[in-house]
Amino acid sequence: MCGIVGYIGPRQAAELLLEGLRRLEYRGYDSSGIAVVNGHGLKVMKAAGKLSMLEQQIGDRMPSGTLGIGHTRWATHGAPTTPNAHPHTDQSGRIAIIHNGIIENSTSIRKALEARGHTFKSETDTEVLAHLVGEFYQGDLEDAVAQALRDVDGAYGLAFISADEPGVLVAARKGSPLLVGVGENEWFVASDASPLLQHTRSVVYLDDGELVVLTRDGYRVRNLQSTRISKPVNQIDWDLAMVERNGYPHFMLKEICEQPESLCNTLRGHLLDDEGTSRVHGLNLSDDELKQVGRIVITACGTSWHSGLIGEYMLEEMARVPVEVEYASEFRYRNPVVDHRTLVIGISQSGETADTLAAIREAKRRGARTVGLVNVVGSTIAREVDGGIYLHAGPEVGVASTKAFTSQVAALALVTLRVARLRNLSILQGRQFIEALRRLPEQISEILDRTSEIEALADRFLKTTSNALYLGRGVNFPVALEGALKLKEISYIHAEGYPAAEMKHGPIALIDENMPVVFIAPRDAVHSKIVSNIEEVKARGGKVIALINAGDTEIERLADATFAIPETLDLLTPILTSIPLQLLSYYVAVARGCNVDQPRNLAKSVTVE
Ligand code: F6R
């Protein structure tokens, strides 16, 4: 949510910033802008809309200067207009600022500043902060920023430059991610690693309350009270190729197709075939501690919450531990009952989702053990939990989450296997589970070899519809929710996911000949029940598209169209059934001419609550 990049070094900043913004655009695409300082002052250029609008505006008038900041915006305060685009400047126009987050007390600060004669050009909270820093400025940007931030409530990842200090960039973090890229005689700040990979893989992760000063000689980190902080330099193991489209028309399709490999990477090194269990040392929980867990609470948002629901089915069925799955945004603000015997699992692709992070902090405050299933190495959630498993799915750039979802389910399967084997699962059952897990990547490839079938289904049933229903039962009910979410977010078709049997209690009223109904109906323990649900939809004229296992003639006879997925254990079917649904939404969105990788109003990594 909002991308930030800053540069100081010997090279021209503007081009580097624009290239960085191209990689950050998935974090927000309401507007963008850059500010560059050179010996003659500060040059700010910004435009509403996608980055291409800014590039058009700049044309061949690239501002010169070797110090600069750039921003791509996901609007919070104020509409996505050019005046509201970042960078913002102070009253003098000599200090520029970019911001990711929300300044909660901006209204009162703004009023006080207005009373002192300040005038504002935008409706943003960020411009208020720029003016506040300007008021404190007496020739030392670092000092002015530190003073201003002491008066500010809210969340921020910030970067500042001043026309009067062409060799200084100041950045600060509280609640929104920020890291420093350490290059050869050049330094960067960014909200995530993607704009840095081309230049360096050495990074310093800032923590909340920290401020970094970058100069032409290096960087130093301190807190708002001026205490120096020594920080380790970490090496990122992602490379540039991983954040490029590599010939695919969209990141989303690339990431869907990467799933055989991403799933292997999630499982790699964790499976102990002989013992029929998993190795999950990263959880930092001994076998005794795992045995003593009385209850598990899984907390997450969006797609990650859906994977958590699948985890609930797996953990309760196999490990017989009571599990609750909570929206992080709800959990954090109620009075959740958790204690030292509760294991709280936070699931997050980005590791930065504000609500999930806050839920984990709340659980920790109440004495629970926390673990994270996180994709982005070094992210805030990964650093704050007591233990966890990295997904190793590789960077996910498409705004709609795909490969991270299947990797989350796989990571939950690893946790389940370990806990279940410590309780009641036999070695033989454990080995069967591992065998099934190991087969999944190849089975996903089999599905991906038949994408044209899904494309045809998208064209025939969903391309022109206004509504769709996704129905599943048992462990495939969360897959129905996820399938509907994928369709909504990238093709803007209204879709609902429901437990198939619940349909009779309301949604059945929606069914007529115009309603496509996607059933997730592998041959599992509830197969006969879902067949009845299909009959109910057909009796009312609904169009049924069913995901089945090959040879299911009963459903083939009933449904308008079917797509067969390979057989696996019931609890692992979501990893296979979710793939055709990802493809279905992808092809529908493409057919409707939607911007698949940058759906309207959305942004990857939701760092505001
Ligand atoms: C949907 C999607 C979102 C995220 C949610 C949580 O395709 O991507 O629903 O799943 O914003 O994000 P993370 O997993 O980064 O915490």
mmCIF file of C-alpha atoms in Angstrom, residues 406 439-440 442-451 453-454 457 473 475-476 479 518-524 527 545-552 555-556 561-584:
data_model
loop_
_atom_site.group_PDB
_atom_site.id
_atom_site.type_symbol
_atom_site.label_atom_id
_atom_site.label_comp_id
_atom_site.label_asym_id
_atom_site.label_seq_id
_atom_site.Cartn_x
_atom_site.Cartn_y
_atom_site.Cartn_z
ATOM 1 C CA THR A 406 -1.407 -22.765 -2.123
ATOM 2 C CA ARG A 439 2.513 -35.743 -5.625
ATOM 3 C CA LEU A 440 0.812 -32.338 -5.589
ATOM 4 C CA GLU A 442 3.040 -32.807 -10.551
ATOM 5 C CA GLN A 443 -0.727 -32.884 -10.235
ATOM 6 C CA ILE A 444 -0.807 -29.093 -10.429
ATOM 7 C CA SER A 445 1.257 -29.340 -13.629
ATOM 8 C CA GLU A 446 -1.353 -31.716 -15.057
ATOM 9 C CA ILE A 447 -4.017 -29.072 -14.418
ATOM 10 C CA LEU A 448 -1.858 -26.321 -15.891
ATOM 11 C CA ASP A 449 -1.423 -28.364 -19.075
ATOM 12 C CA ARG A 450 -5.168 -27.931 -19.646
ATOM 13 C CA THR A 451 -5.563 -24.190 -19.265
ATOM 14 C CA GLU A 453 -10.268 -25.921 -21.150
ATOM 15 C CA ILE A 454 -10.635 -23.356 -18.377
ATOM 16 C CA LEU A 457 -15.338 -22.296 -19.575
ATOM 17 C CA ARG A 473 -18.571 -28.338 1.251
ATOM 18 C CA VAL A 475 -12.598 -28.375 3.247
ATOM 19 C CA ASN A 476 -13.657 -27.082 -0.160
ATOM 20 C CA VAL A 479 -12.083 -22.799 -1.742
ATOM 21 C CA VAL A 518 -19.455 -23.178 -9.738
ATOM 22 C CA PHE A 519 -19.442 -26.336 -7.645
ATOM 23 C CA ILE A 520 -16.267 -27.683 -6.083
ATOM 24 C CA ALA A 521 -17.156 -31.337 -5.946
ATOM 25 C CA PRO A 522 -14.258 -33.776 -5.822
ATOM 26 C CA ARG A 523 -15.098 -37.360 -4.880
ATOM 27 C CA ASP A 524 -14.710 -36.901 -1.123
ATOM 28 C CA HIS A 527 -19.691 -36.139 -2.430
ATOM 29 C CA ILE A 545 -19.845 -25.757 -13.783
ATOM 30 C CA ALA A 546 -18.356 -28.460 -11.583
ATOM 31 C CA LEU A 547 -14.824 -29.312 -10.524
ATOM 32 C CA ILE A 548 -14.822 -33.080 -10.188
ATOM 33 C CA ASN A 549 -12.531 -36.071 -10.221
ATOM 34 C CA ALA A 550 -12.185 -37.897 -13.527
ATOM 35 C CA GLY A 551 -14.860 -40.504 -14.191
ATOM 36 C CA ASP A 552 -17.522 -38.893 -12.009
ATOM 37 C CA ILE A 555 -21.961 -35.138 -11.862
ATOM 38 C CA GLU A 556 -20.975 -35.171 -15.546
ATOM 39 C CA ALA A 561 -19.706 -28.445 -17.836
ATOM 40 C CA THR A 562 -17.062 -30.142 -15.751
ATOM 41 C CA PHE A 563 -13.335 -29.894 -15.223
ATOM 42 C CA ALA A 564 -11.544 -32.899 -13.764
ATOM 43 C CA ILE A 565 -8.786 -32.555 -11.192
ATOM 44 C CA PRO A 566 -6.416 -35.366 -10.173
ATOM 45 C CA GLU A 567 -7.224 -37.466 -7.104
ATOM 46 C CA THR A 568 -5.584 -36.715 -3.770
ATOM 47 C CA LEU A 569 -6.431 -37.040 -0.080
ATOM 48 C CA ASP A 570 -9.642 -35.204 0.806
ATOM 49 C CA LEU A 571 -7.859 -32.672 3.017
ATOM 50 C CA LEU A 572 -5.392 -31.760 0.286
ATOM 51 C CA THR A 573 -7.952 -31.260 -2.478
ATOM 52 C CA PRO A 574 -8.024 -27.451 -1.928
ATOM 53 C CA ILE A 575 -4.491 -27.190 -3.303
ATOM 54 C CA LEU A 576 -5.748 -28.694 -6.555
ATOM 55 C CA THR A 577 -9.275 -27.292 -6.743
ATOM 56 C CA SER A 578 -8.082 -23.726 -6.209
ATOM 57 C CA ILE A 579 -5.898 -23.782 -9.356
ATOM 58 C CA PRO A 580 -8.709 -24.017 -11.957
ATOM 59 C CA LEU A 581 -10.591 -21.323 -10.045
ATOM 60 C CA GLN A 582 -7.590 -18.987 -10.176
ATOM 61 C CA LEU A 583 -7.361 -19.619 -13.915
ATOM 62 C CA LEU A 584 -11.093 -19.154 -14.361
#
